PDB file of C-alpha atoms and ligand atoms in Angstrom:
ATOM      1  CA  UNK A 932      19.970 -16.080 -31.855  1.00 67.00           C
ATOM      2  CA  UNK A 933      22.512 -18.863 -32.356  1.00 72.00           C
ATOM      3  CA  UNK A 934      26.266 -18.265 -32.492  1.00 74.00           C
ATOM      4  CA  UNK A 935      28.691 -21.040 -33.410  1.00 73.00           C
ATOM      5  CA  UNK A 936      31.798 -21.585 -31.285  1.00 75.00           C
ATOM      6  CA  UNK A 937      34.609 -23.599 -32.858  1.00 74.00           C
ATOM      7  CA  UNK A 938      36.912 -25.552 -30.600  1.00 74.00           C
ATOM      8  CA  UNK A 939      40.067 -27.024 -32.136  1.00 75.00           C
ATOM      9  CA  UNK A 940      42.667 -29.333 -30.739  1.00 75.00           C
ATOM     10  CA  UNK A 941      44.844 -32.344 -31.245  1.00 71.00           C
ATOM     11  CA  UNK A 942      44.303 -35.593 -29.436  1.00 67.00           C
ATOM     12  CA  UNK A 943      47.369 -36.985 -27.620  1.00 71.00           C
ATOM     13  CA  UNK A 944      49.424 -38.206 -30.584  1.00 71.00           C
ATOM     14  CA  UNK A 945      46.179 -38.748 -32.474  1.00 72.00           C
ATOM     15  CA  UNK A 946      44.576 -36.831 -35.304  1.00 71.00           C
ATOM     16  CA  UNK A 947      43.595 -33.171 -35.082  1.00 77.00           C
ATOM     17  CA  UNK A 948      39.941 -32.553 -34.382  1.00 76.00           C
ATOM     18  CA  UNK A 949      37.582 -29.715 -34.138  1.00 77.00           C
ATOM     19  CA  UNK A 950      34.289 -29.447 -32.456  1.00 78.00           C
ATOM     20  CA  UNK A 951      31.540 -27.089 -33.444  1.00 79.00           C
ATOM     21  CA  UNK A 952      29.412 -25.899 -30.515  1.00 78.00           C
ATOM     22  CA  UNK A 953      26.382 -23.696 -30.759  1.00 79.00           C
ATOM     23  CA  UNK A 954      25.384 -21.189 -28.172  1.00 77.00           C
ATOM     24  CA  UNK A 955      21.970 -19.615 -27.935  1.00 79.00           C
ATOM     25  CA  UNK A 956      22.488 -16.011 -26.905  1.00 81.00           C
ATOM     26  CA  UNK A 957      18.810 -15.016 -26.918  1.00 83.00           C
ATOM     27  CA  UNK A 958      18.426 -15.350 -23.154  1.00 84.00           C
ATOM     28  CA  UNK A 959      21.718 -13.579 -22.446  1.00 85.00           C
ATOM     29  CA  UNK A 960      20.727 -10.703 -24.722  1.00 86.00           C
ATOM     30  CA  UNK A 961      17.352 -10.424 -23.037  1.00 84.00           C
ATOM     31  CA  UNK A 962      18.952 -10.291 -19.599  1.00 84.00           C
ATOM     32  CA  UNK A 963      21.383  -7.637 -20.780  1.00 85.00           C
ATOM     33  CA  UNK A 964      18.504  -5.562 -22.101  1.00 85.00           C
ATOM     34  CA  UNK A 965      16.549  -5.977 -18.876  1.00 82.00           C
ATOM     35  CA  UNK A 966      19.543  -4.815 -16.877  1.00 83.00           C
ATOM     36  CA  UNK A 967      20.083  -1.734 -18.975  1.00 85.00           C
ATOM     37  CA  UNK A 968      16.343  -0.916 -18.970  1.00 86.00           C
ATOM     38  CA  UNK A 969      16.463  -1.202 -15.205  1.00 88.00           C
ATOM     39  CA  UNK A 970      19.383   1.202 -14.880  1.00 89.00           C
ATOM     40  CA  UNK A 971      17.645   3.647 -17.232  1.00 90.00           C
ATOM     41  CA  UNK A 972      14.373   3.426 -15.274  1.00 91.00           C
ATOM     42  CA  UNK A 973      16.062   3.760 -11.905  1.00 92.00           C
ATOM     43  CA  UNK A 974      18.027   6.799 -13.086  1.00 93.00           C
ATOM     44  CA  UNK A 975      14.897   8.385 -14.459  1.00 92.00           C
ATOM     45  CA  UNK A 976      12.955   7.755 -11.236  1.00 91.00           C
ATOM     46  CA  UNK A 977      15.738   9.343  -9.197  1.00 94.00           C
ATOM     47  CA  UNK A 978      16.322  12.191 -11.582  1.00 94.00           C
ATOM     48  CA  UNK A 979      12.710  13.415 -11.522  1.00 92.00           C
ATOM     49  CA  UNK A 980      12.613  14.383  -7.823  1.00 93.00           C
ATOM     50  CA  UNK A 981      16.211  15.576  -8.021  1.00 95.00           C
ATOM     51  CA  UNK A 982      15.412  17.959 -10.897  1.00 95.00           C
ATOM     52  CA  UNK A 983      12.498  19.314  -8.912  1.00 94.00           C
ATOM     53  CA  UNK A 984      14.722  19.807  -5.847  1.00 95.00           C
ATOM     54  CA  UNK A 985      17.292  21.724  -7.885  1.00 96.00           C
ATOM     55  CA  UNK A 986      14.531  23.863  -9.397  1.00 95.00           C
ATOM     56  CA  UNK A 987      13.156  24.816  -5.997  1.00 95.00           C
ATOM     57  CA  UNK A 988      16.597  25.571  -4.575  1.00 95.00           C
ATOM     58  CA  UNK A 989      17.313  27.882  -7.501  1.00 95.00           C
ATOM     59  CA  UNK A 990      13.940  29.608  -7.079  1.00 95.00           C
ATOM     60  CA  UNK A 991      14.580  30.090  -3.371  1.00 94.00           C
ATOM     61  CA  UNK A 992      17.995  31.574  -4.051  1.00 94.00           C
ATOM     62  CA  UNK A 993      16.625  33.791  -6.851  1.00 92.00           C
ATOM     63  CA  UNK A 994      13.095  35.047  -7.518  1.00 89.00           C
ATOM     64  CA  UNK A 995      11.556  33.807  -4.252  1.00 86.00           C
ATOM     65  CA  UNK A 996      14.337  35.095  -1.994  1.00 90.00           C
ATOM     66  CA  UNK A 997      12.762  36.807   1.011  1.00 88.00           C
ATOM     67  CA  UNK A 998       9.266  35.491   0.236  1.00 89.00           C
ATOM     68  CA  UNK A 999       8.434  33.852   3.554  1.00 91.00           C
ATOM     69  CA  UNK A1000       5.206  32.126   2.409  1.00 92.00           C
ATOM     70  CA  UNK A1001       6.785  30.679  -0.745  1.00 91.00           C
ATOM     71  CA  UNK A1002       9.738  29.483   1.305  1.00 93.00           C
ATOM     72  CA  UNK A1003       7.541  27.463   3.659  1.00 94.00           C
ATOM     73  CA  UNK A1004       5.562  25.938   0.818  1.00 94.00           C
ATOM     74  CA  UNK A1005       8.618  25.072  -1.274  1.00 94.00           C
ATOM     75  CA  UNK A1006      10.444  23.540   1.671  1.00 95.00           C
ATOM     76  CA  UNK A1007       7.444  21.271   2.239  1.00 95.00           C
ATOM     77  CA  UNK A1008       7.561  20.077  -1.365  1.00 94.00           C
ATOM     78  CA  UNK A1009      11.325  19.676  -1.221  1.00 95.00           C
ATOM     79  CA  UNK A1010      11.087  17.531   1.876  1.00 96.00           C
ATOM     80  CA  UNK A1011       8.562  15.263   0.154  1.00 94.00           C
ATOM     81  CA  UNK A1012      10.793  14.936  -2.935  1.00 94.00           C
ATOM     82  CA  UNK A1013      13.831  14.115  -0.810  1.00 96.00           C
ATOM     83  CA  UNK A1014      11.811  11.495   1.073  1.00 95.00           C
ATOM     84  CA  UNK A1015      10.728  10.017  -2.203  1.00 94.00           C
ATOM     85  CA  UNK A1016      14.353   9.646  -3.287  1.00 95.00           C
ATOM     86  CA  UNK A1017      15.149   8.055   0.016  1.00 95.00           C
ATOM     87  CA  UNK A1018      12.323   5.495  -0.357  1.00 94.00           C
ATOM     88  CA  UNK A1019      13.519   4.671  -3.851  1.00 95.00           C
ATOM     89  CA  UNK A1020      17.070   4.108  -2.691  1.00 95.00           C
ATOM     90  CA  UNK A1021      15.863   1.912   0.188  1.00 94.00           C
ATOM     91  CA  UNK A1022      13.841  -0.200  -2.259  1.00 94.00           C
ATOM     92  CA  UNK A1023      16.709  -0.446  -4.748  1.00 94.00           C
ATOM     93  CA  UNK A1024      19.082  -1.583  -2.008  1.00 93.00           C
ATOM     94  CA  UNK A1025      16.502  -4.039  -0.773  1.00 92.00           C
ATOM     95  CA  UNK A1026      16.231  -5.545  -4.263  1.00 92.00           C
ATOM     96  CA  UNK A1027      19.959  -5.914  -4.712  1.00 90.00           C
ATOM     97  CA  UNK A1028      20.382  -7.447  -1.247  1.00 90.00           C
ATOM     98  CA  UNK A1029      17.760 -10.084  -2.010  1.00 91.00           C
ATOM     99  CA  UNK A1030      19.292 -10.858  -5.372  1.00 87.00           C
ATOM    100  CA  UNK A1031      22.639 -11.519  -3.755  1.00 87.00           C
ATOM    101  CA  UNK A1032      21.069 -13.989  -1.330  1.00 86.00           C
ATOM    102  CA  UNK A1033      19.053 -15.733  -3.984  1.00 81.00           C
ATOM    103  CA  UNK A1034      21.148 -18.886  -4.193  1.00 84.00           C
ATOM    104  CA  UNK A1035      21.097 -19.669  -0.498  1.00 87.00           C
ATOM    105  CA  UNK A1036      17.704 -21.063   0.455  1.00 88.00           C
ATOM    106  CA  UNK A1037      16.504 -20.111   3.942  1.00 93.00           C
ATOM    107  CA  UNK A1038      16.301 -23.046   6.314  1.00 91.00           C
ATOM    108  CA  UNK A1039      14.416 -22.056   9.485  1.00 95.00           C
ATOM    109  CA  UNK A1040      11.090 -23.793  10.057  1.00 95.00           C
ATOM    110  CA  UNK A1041       8.493 -21.035  10.156  1.00 96.00           C
ATOM    111  CA  UNK A1042       4.816 -21.368  10.966  1.00 97.00           C
ATOM    112  CA  UNK A1043       2.926 -19.077   8.605  1.00 97.00           C
ATOM    113  CA  UNK A1044       0.156 -18.748  11.199  1.00 98.00           C
ATOM    114  CA  UNK A1045       2.609 -16.783  13.362  1.00 98.00           C
ATOM    115  CA  UNK A1046       3.738 -14.689  10.393  1.00 98.00           C
ATOM    116  CA  UNK A1047       0.120 -13.731   9.680  1.00 98.00           C
ATOM    117  CA  UNK A1048      -0.495 -12.863  13.350  1.00 98.00           C
ATOM    118  CA  UNK A1049       2.548 -10.547  13.273  1.00 98.00           C
ATOM    119  CA  UNK A1050       1.487  -8.955  10.008  1.00 98.00           C
ATOM    120  CA  UNK A1051      -2.011  -8.320  11.305  1.00 98.00           C
ATOM    121  CA  UNK A1052      -0.557  -6.644  14.391  1.00 97.00           C
ATOM    122  CA  UNK A1053       1.870  -4.479  12.427  1.00 97.00           C
ATOM    123  CA  UNK A1054      -0.614  -3.402   9.764  1.00 97.00           C
ATOM    124  CA  UNK A1055      -3.740  -2.982  11.878  1.00 96.00           C
ATOM    125  CA  UNK A1056      -3.320   0.760  12.286  1.00 96.00           C
ATOM    126  CA  UNK A1057      -2.727   1.451   8.612  1.00 95.00           C
ATOM    127  CA  UNK A1058      -5.764  -0.661   7.702  1.00 95.00           C
ATOM    128  CA  UNK A1059      -7.898   1.168  10.242  1.00 94.00           C
ATOM    129  CA  UNK A1060      -6.808   4.526   8.833  1.00 92.00           C
ATOM    130  CA  UNK A1061      -8.116   3.311   5.466  1.00 92.00           C
ATOM    131  CA  UNK A1062     -11.388   2.101   6.933  1.00 93.00           C
ATOM    132  CA  UNK A1063     -10.411  -1.573   6.628  1.00 95.00           C
ATOM    133  CA  UNK A1064     -10.281  -4.478   9.008  1.00 95.00           C
ATOM    134  CA  UNK A1065      -7.702  -7.262   8.714  1.00 97.00           C
ATOM    135  CA  UNK A1066      -9.193 -10.699   9.325  1.00 97.00           C
ATOM    136  CA  UNK A1067      -7.289 -13.861  10.015  1.00 98.00           C
ATOM    137  CA  UNK A1068      -8.868 -17.050  11.294  1.00 97.00           C
ATOM    138  CA  UNK A1069      -5.960 -18.962  12.760  1.00 97.00           C
ATOM    139  CA  UNK A1070      -6.233 -22.599  11.633  1.00 97.00           C
ATOM    140  CA  UNK A1071      -5.827 -25.407  14.200  1.00 97.00           C
ATOM    141  CA  UNK A1072      -3.002 -27.127  12.341  1.00 96.00           C
ATOM    142  CA  UNK A1073       0.418 -25.523  11.721  1.00 95.00           C
ATOM    143  CA  UNK A1074       1.494 -24.353   8.244  1.00 96.00           C
ATOM    144  CA  UNK A1075       5.247 -24.862   8.221  1.00 95.00           C
ATOM    145  CA  UNK A1076       7.596 -23.628   5.495  1.00 95.00           C
ATOM    146  CA  UNK A1077      11.352 -23.220   5.336  1.00 95.00           C
ATOM    147  CA  UNK A1078      11.962 -19.525   5.508  1.00 95.00           C
ATOM    148  CA  UNK A1079      13.361 -16.388   6.985  1.00 95.00           C
ATOM    149  CA  UNK A1080      10.878 -14.787   9.307  1.00 96.00           C
ATOM    150  CA  UNK A1081      11.781 -11.147   8.597  1.00 95.00           C
ATOM    151  CA  UNK A1082      11.530 -11.658   4.863  1.00 96.00           C
ATOM    152  CA  UNK A1083       8.168 -13.394   5.118  1.00 97.00           C
ATOM    153  CA  UNK A1084       6.804 -10.603   7.288  1.00 97.00           C
ATOM    154  CA  UNK A1085       8.112  -8.091   4.735  1.00 96.00           C
ATOM    155  CA  UNK A1086       6.301  -9.962   1.915  1.00 98.00           C
ATOM    156  CA  UNK A1087       2.912  -9.955   3.617  1.00 98.00           C
ATOM    157  CA  UNK A1088       3.250  -6.470   5.111  1.00 98.00           C
ATOM    158  CA  UNK A1089       3.848  -5.254   1.591  1.00 97.00           C
ATOM    159  CA  UNK A1090       0.809  -7.064   0.174  1.00 98.00           C
ATOM    160  CA  UNK A1091      -1.438  -5.798   2.975  1.00 97.00           C
ATOM    161  CA  UNK A1092      -0.055  -2.278   2.492  1.00 96.00           C
ATOM    162  CA  UNK A1093      -0.948  -2.450  -1.223  1.00 95.00           C
ATOM    163  CA  UNK A1094      -4.440  -3.654  -0.351  1.00 95.00           C
ATOM    164  CA  UNK A1095      -4.803  -0.613   1.942  1.00 94.00           C
ATOM    165  CA  UNK A1096      -3.415   1.792  -0.661  1.00 92.00           C
ATOM    166  CA  UNK A1097      -4.985   0.585  -3.880  1.00 90.00           C
ATOM    167  CA  UNK A1098      -7.944  -1.635  -3.162  1.00 84.00           C
ATOM    168  CA  UNK A1099     -10.062   1.336  -2.085  1.00 75.00           C
ATOM    169  CA  UNK A1100     -12.736   0.208   0.322  1.00 69.00           C
ATOM    170  CA  UNK A1101     -14.318  -3.193   0.495  1.00 67.00           C
ATOM    171  CA  UNK A1102     -14.361  -3.237   4.271  1.00 89.00           C
ATOM    172  CA  UNK A1103     -11.834  -5.919   4.992  1.00 94.00           C
ATOM    173  CA  UNK A1104      -8.623  -7.670   4.054  1.00 97.00           C
ATOM    174  CA  UNK A1105      -8.521 -11.452   4.565  1.00 97.00           C
ATOM    175  CA  UNK A1106      -5.386 -13.404   5.354  1.00 98.00           C
ATOM    176  CA  UNK A1107      -5.867 -16.979   4.197  1.00 98.00           C
ATOM    177  CA  UNK A1108      -3.872 -20.188   4.593  1.00 98.00           C
ATOM    178  CA  UNK A1109      -4.627 -23.377   2.719  1.00 97.00           C
ATOM    179  CA  UNK A1110      -2.974 -26.595   1.579  1.00 95.00           C
ATOM    180  CA  UNK A1111      -3.065 -27.286  -2.168  1.00 95.00           C
ATOM    181  CA  UNK A1112      -1.907 -30.072  -4.454  1.00 93.00           C
ATOM    182  CA  UNK A1113      -0.477 -29.218  -7.839  1.00 91.00           C
ATOM    183  CA  UNK A1114       1.003 -31.750 -10.236  1.00 89.00           C
ATOM    184  CA  UNK A1115       0.925 -34.380  -7.495  1.00 89.00           C
ATOM    185  CA  UNK A1116       2.977 -32.217  -5.113  1.00 91.00           C
ATOM    186  CA  UNK A1117       1.793 -30.463  -2.021  1.00 93.00           C
ATOM    187  CA  UNK A1118       2.083 -26.751  -1.398  1.00 96.00           C
ATOM    188  CA  UNK A1119       0.970 -24.156   1.097  1.00 96.00           C
ATOM    189  CA  UNK A1120      -0.864 -21.089  -0.172  1.00 97.00           C
ATOM    190  CA  UNK A1121      -0.701 -17.914   1.889  1.00 98.00           C
ATOM    191  CA  UNK A1122      -2.973 -15.276   0.442  1.00 98.00           C
ATOM    192  CA  UNK A1123      -3.934 -11.653   0.981  1.00 98.00           C
ATOM    193  CA  UNK A1124      -7.430 -10.984  -0.326  1.00 97.00           C
ATOM    194  CA  UNK A1125      -9.003  -7.582  -0.769  1.00 95.00           C
ATOM    195  CA  UNK A1126     -12.520  -6.707  -1.835  1.00 94.00           C
ATOM    196  CA  UNK A1127     -11.707  -3.458  -3.548  1.00 91.00           C
ATOM    197  CA  UNK A1128     -11.349  -2.065  -7.052  1.00 90.00           C
ATOM    198  CA  UNK A1129      -9.520  -5.006  -8.610  1.00 93.00           C
ATOM    199  CA  UNK A1130      -7.021  -4.797 -11.468  1.00 94.00           C
ATOM    200  CA  UNK A1131      -7.753  -4.991 -15.207  1.00 94.00           C
ATOM    201  CA  UNK A1132      -6.531  -8.306 -16.683  1.00 95.00           C
ATOM    202  CA  UNK A1133      -4.004  -6.704 -19.052  1.00 95.00           C
ATOM    203  CA  UNK A1134      -2.063  -5.279 -16.102  1.00 95.00           C
ATOM    204  CA  UNK A1135      -1.967  -8.408 -13.953  1.00 96.00           C
ATOM    205  CA  UNK A1136       0.951 -10.233 -15.653  1.00 95.00           C
ATOM    206  CA  UNK A1137       3.104  -7.092 -15.529  1.00 95.00           C
ATOM    207  CA  UNK A1138       2.589  -6.086 -11.886  1.00 95.00           C
ATOM    208  CA  UNK A1139       5.827  -7.610 -10.625  1.00 95.00           C
ATOM    209  CA  UNK A1140       7.971  -5.812 -13.219  1.00 93.00           C
ATOM    210  CA  UNK A1141      10.202  -3.209 -11.697  1.00 92.00           C
ATOM    211  CA  UNK A1142       8.630   0.251 -11.821  1.00 92.00           C
ATOM    212  CA  UNK A1143       5.400  -1.041 -13.353  1.00 92.00           C
ATOM    213  CA  UNK A1144       2.376   0.830 -12.046  1.00 91.00           C
ATOM    214  CA  UNK A1145      -1.220   0.672 -13.159  1.00 91.00           C
ATOM    215  CA  UNK A1146      -1.688   4.358 -12.485  1.00 86.00           C
ATOM    216  CA  UNK A1147       1.520   6.311 -12.054  1.00 82.00           C
ATOM    217  CA  UNK A1148      -0.121   9.389 -10.531  1.00 81.00           C
ATOM    218  CA  UNK A1149      -1.994   7.345  -7.944  1.00 81.00           C
ATOM    219  CA  UNK A1150       1.129   5.317  -7.071  1.00 81.00           C
ATOM    220  CA  UNK A1151       3.153   8.529  -6.612  1.00 77.00           C
ATOM    221  CA  UNK A1152       0.521  10.185  -4.467  1.00 82.00           C
ATOM    222  CA  UNK A1153       0.414   7.043  -2.325  1.00 82.00           C
ATOM    223  CA  UNK A1154       4.171   7.028  -1.869  1.00 83.00           C
ATOM    224  CA  UNK A1155       4.688   4.037  -4.136  1.00 87.00           C
ATOM    225  CA  UNK A1156       7.980   3.430  -5.895  1.00 91.00           C
ATOM    226  CA  UNK A1157       6.743   0.777  -8.333  1.00 93.00           C
ATOM    227  CA  UNK A1158       9.220  -1.664  -6.779  1.00 95.00           C
ATOM    228  CA  UNK A1159       7.023  -3.176  -4.046  1.00 95.00           C
ATOM    229  CA  UNK A1160       5.734  -6.238  -5.913  1.00 96.00           C
ATOM    230  CA  UNK A1161       9.067  -6.810  -7.555  1.00 95.00           C
ATOM    231  CA  UNK A1162      10.617  -7.012  -4.081  1.00 96.00           C
ATOM    232  CA  UNK A1163       7.830  -9.381  -2.999  1.00 97.00           C
ATOM    233  CA  UNK A1164       8.448 -11.615  -6.002  1.00 96.00           C
ATOM    234  CA  UNK A1165      12.183 -11.763  -5.333  1.00 95.00           C
ATOM    235  CA  UNK A1166      11.717 -12.483  -1.630  1.00 96.00           C
ATOM    236  CA  UNK A1167       9.402 -15.322  -2.594  1.00 96.00           C
ATOM    237  CA  UNK A1168      11.846 -16.688  -5.168  1.00 94.00           C
ATOM    238  CA  UNK A1169      14.385 -16.804  -2.349  1.00 94.00           C
ATOM    239  CA  UNK A1170      11.867 -19.067  -0.582  1.00 95.00           C
ATOM    240  CA  UNK A1171      11.361 -21.216  -3.697  1.00 93.00           C
ATOM    241  CA  UNK A1172       7.817 -19.834  -3.680  1.00 96.00           C
ATOM    242  CA  UNK A1173       5.731 -18.248  -6.424  1.00 96.00           C
ATOM    243  CA  UNK A1174       3.437 -15.250  -6.430  1.00 97.00           C
ATOM    244  CA  UNK A1175       0.046 -15.958  -7.980  1.00 97.00           C
ATOM    245  CA  UNK A1176      -2.190 -12.955  -8.641  1.00 98.00           C
ATOM    246  CA  UNK A1177      -5.883 -13.221  -9.410  1.00 97.00           C
ATOM    247  CA  UNK A1178      -8.088 -10.205  -9.737  1.00 96.00           C
ATOM    248  CA  UNK A1179     -11.494  -9.190 -10.920  1.00 94.00           C
ATOM    249  CA  UNK A1180     -12.419  -5.600 -11.683  1.00 92.00           C
ATOM    250  CA  UNK A1181     -14.880  -4.268  -9.171  1.00 90.00           C
ATOM    251  CA  UNK A1182     -14.585  -7.335  -6.923  1.00 92.00           C
ATOM    252  CA  UNK A1183     -11.037  -7.308  -5.633  1.00 94.00           C
ATOM    253  CA  UNK A1184      -7.775  -9.197  -5.831  1.00 96.00           C
ATOM    254  CA  UNK A1185      -5.944 -12.083  -4.214  1.00 97.00           C
ATOM    255  CA  UNK A1186      -2.153 -12.103  -3.991  1.00 98.00           C
ATOM    256  CA  UNK A1187      -1.090 -15.644  -3.110  1.00 98.00           C
ATOM    257  CA  UNK A1188       2.317 -16.973  -2.225  1.00 98.00           C
ATOM    258  CA  UNK A1189       2.651 -20.681  -3.046  1.00 97.00           C
ATOM    259  CA  UNK A1190       5.323 -22.409  -0.954  1.00 96.00           C
ATOM    260  CA  UNK A1191       6.642 -25.943  -1.165  1.00 92.00           C
ATOM    261  CA  UNK A1192       5.678 -27.412   2.212  1.00 84.00           C
ATOM    262  CA  UNK A1193       8.567 -27.880   4.605  1.00 74.00           C
ATOM    263  CA  UNK A1194       9.093 -31.636   4.123  1.00 66.00           C
ATOM    264  CA  UNK A1195       8.891 -31.259   0.312  1.00 52.00           C
ATOM    265  CA  UNK A1196      11.403 -28.421   0.567  1.00 49.00           C
ATOM    266  CA  UNK A1197      13.661 -30.679   2.660  1.00 50.00           C
ATOM    267  CA  UNK A1198      13.471 -33.354  -0.022  1.00 49.00           C
ATOM    268  CA  UNK A1199      14.328 -30.832  -2.735  1.00 48.00           C
ATOM    269  CA  UNK A1200      17.308 -29.670  -0.720  1.00 48.00           C
ATOM    270  CA  UNK A1201      18.658 -33.126  -0.026  1.00 47.00           C
ATOM    271  CA  UNK A1202      18.205 -34.210  -3.637  1.00 46.00           C
ATOM    272  CA  UNK A1203      20.351 -31.243  -4.698  1.00 46.00           C
ATOM    273  CA  UNK A1204      23.192 -32.095  -2.329  1.00 41.00           C
TER     274      UNK A1204
HETATM  275  P1  ADP B1723       3.900   0.739  -5.814  1.00 66.11           P
HETATM  276  O1  ADP B1723       5.192   1.155  -5.242  1.00 66.11           O
HETATM  277  O2  ADP B1723       3.389   1.630  -6.902  1.00 66.11           O
HETATM  278  O3  ADP B1723       2.890   0.441  -4.746  1.00 66.11           O
HETATM  279  P2  ADP B1723       3.905  -2.122  -6.394  1.00 66.11           P
HETATM  280  O4  ADP B1723       4.929  -2.882  -7.160  1.00 66.11           O
HETATM  281  O5  ADP B1723       3.714  -2.468  -4.961  1.00 66.11           O
HETATM  282  O6  ADP B1723       4.283  -0.607  -6.593  1.00 66.11           O
HETATM  283  O7  ADP B1723       2.511  -2.265  -7.126  1.00 66.11           O
HETATM  284  C1  ADP B1723       2.425  -2.032  -8.517  1.00 66.11           C
HETATM  285  C2  ADP B1723       1.044  -1.516  -8.891  1.00 66.11           C
HETATM  286  O8  ADP B1723       0.078  -2.545  -8.742  1.00 66.11           O
HETATM  287  C3  ADP B1723       0.548  -0.372  -8.027  1.00 66.11           C
HETATM  288  O9  ADP B1723       1.015   0.861  -8.501  1.00 66.11           O
HETATM  289  C4  ADP B1723      -0.971  -0.504  -8.154  1.00 66.11           C
HETATM  290  O10 ADP B1723      -1.384   0.170  -9.323  1.00 66.11           O
HETATM  291  C5  ADP B1723      -1.194  -1.997  -8.397  1.00 66.11           C
HETATM  292  N1  ADP B1723      -1.693  -2.737  -7.210  1.00 66.11           N
HETATM  293  C6  ADP B1723      -0.939  -3.393  -6.291  1.00 66.11           C
HETATM  294  N2  ADP B1723      -1.692  -3.996  -5.365  1.00 66.11           N
HETATM  295  C7  ADP B1723      -2.987  -3.726  -5.690  1.00 66.11           C
HETATM  296  C8  ADP B1723      -4.271  -4.075  -5.120  1.00 66.11           C
HETATM  297  N3  ADP B1723      -4.358  -4.817  -4.007  1.00 66.11           N
HETATM  298  N4  ADP B1723      -5.381  -3.598  -5.754  1.00 66.11           N
HETATM  299  C9  ADP B1723      -5.303  -2.860  -6.882  1.00 66.11           C
HETATM  300  N5  ADP B1723      -4.129  -2.503  -7.458  1.00 66.11           N
HETATM  301  C10 ADP B1723      -2.983  -2.926  -6.880  1.00 66.11           C
END
């Protein structure tokens, strides 16, 4: 969508002129729509548990008053709904915090081998509870990126958590580091591989959209908010990194973060100054 903008003026003592500029508003419009979709989705996601809470409160004050067994059961459901709202709000705040930081690239030199060791330690219990083992073979050489340690741990914790929740079996989760060259430039890939159910190809490109879930009921029952991968994507953008998802139904998925390696990132930074 192209809109013309007319600029008029007079040169100093010279003839009058006007300039016709064109502005393409397609991108702006799309961003506006995305923002309003997001607000609508977020409101809907919050309203659902809230409506259920109100319903239960009214039932407890009315028809179920004095019914001890119903009271216990309803309070249990109400607690779960309130927790759900709390998780959603945490995730929404997390997203907006990251978006605010987006333009300031992190600058600490972080060895991804250490990040993976931390993630394995933090997620071991959850994996075990799901019958999975987290494997990481620490390479000899360091894998350095410019980053923020907490954010990187959050990215990979989240990916390992998804592998535990959705991959369903497969025995193990592999944490993999490798150096790759793309378009003549060098990158570091840090991947989380599961050997579980996999994801149908039509869903893959949409996974990082806010609130997108392959199976809403399963995500809800597993305490998902539909914001996890969108947070991961934004944290990675903050690191000038990309999320690459490959998956095969019945064989499993790999969620890879592709980082510019630290000296390339340094070059990018100094060329922008
Ligand atoms: P949620 O809060 O629902 O976990 P995410 O953004 O983290 O949201 O993930 C979006 C959806 O992607 C999930 O609901 C799930 O259907 C699917 N998904 C994510 N990771 C995996 C995986 N490792 N294997 C299969 N499906 C996955």
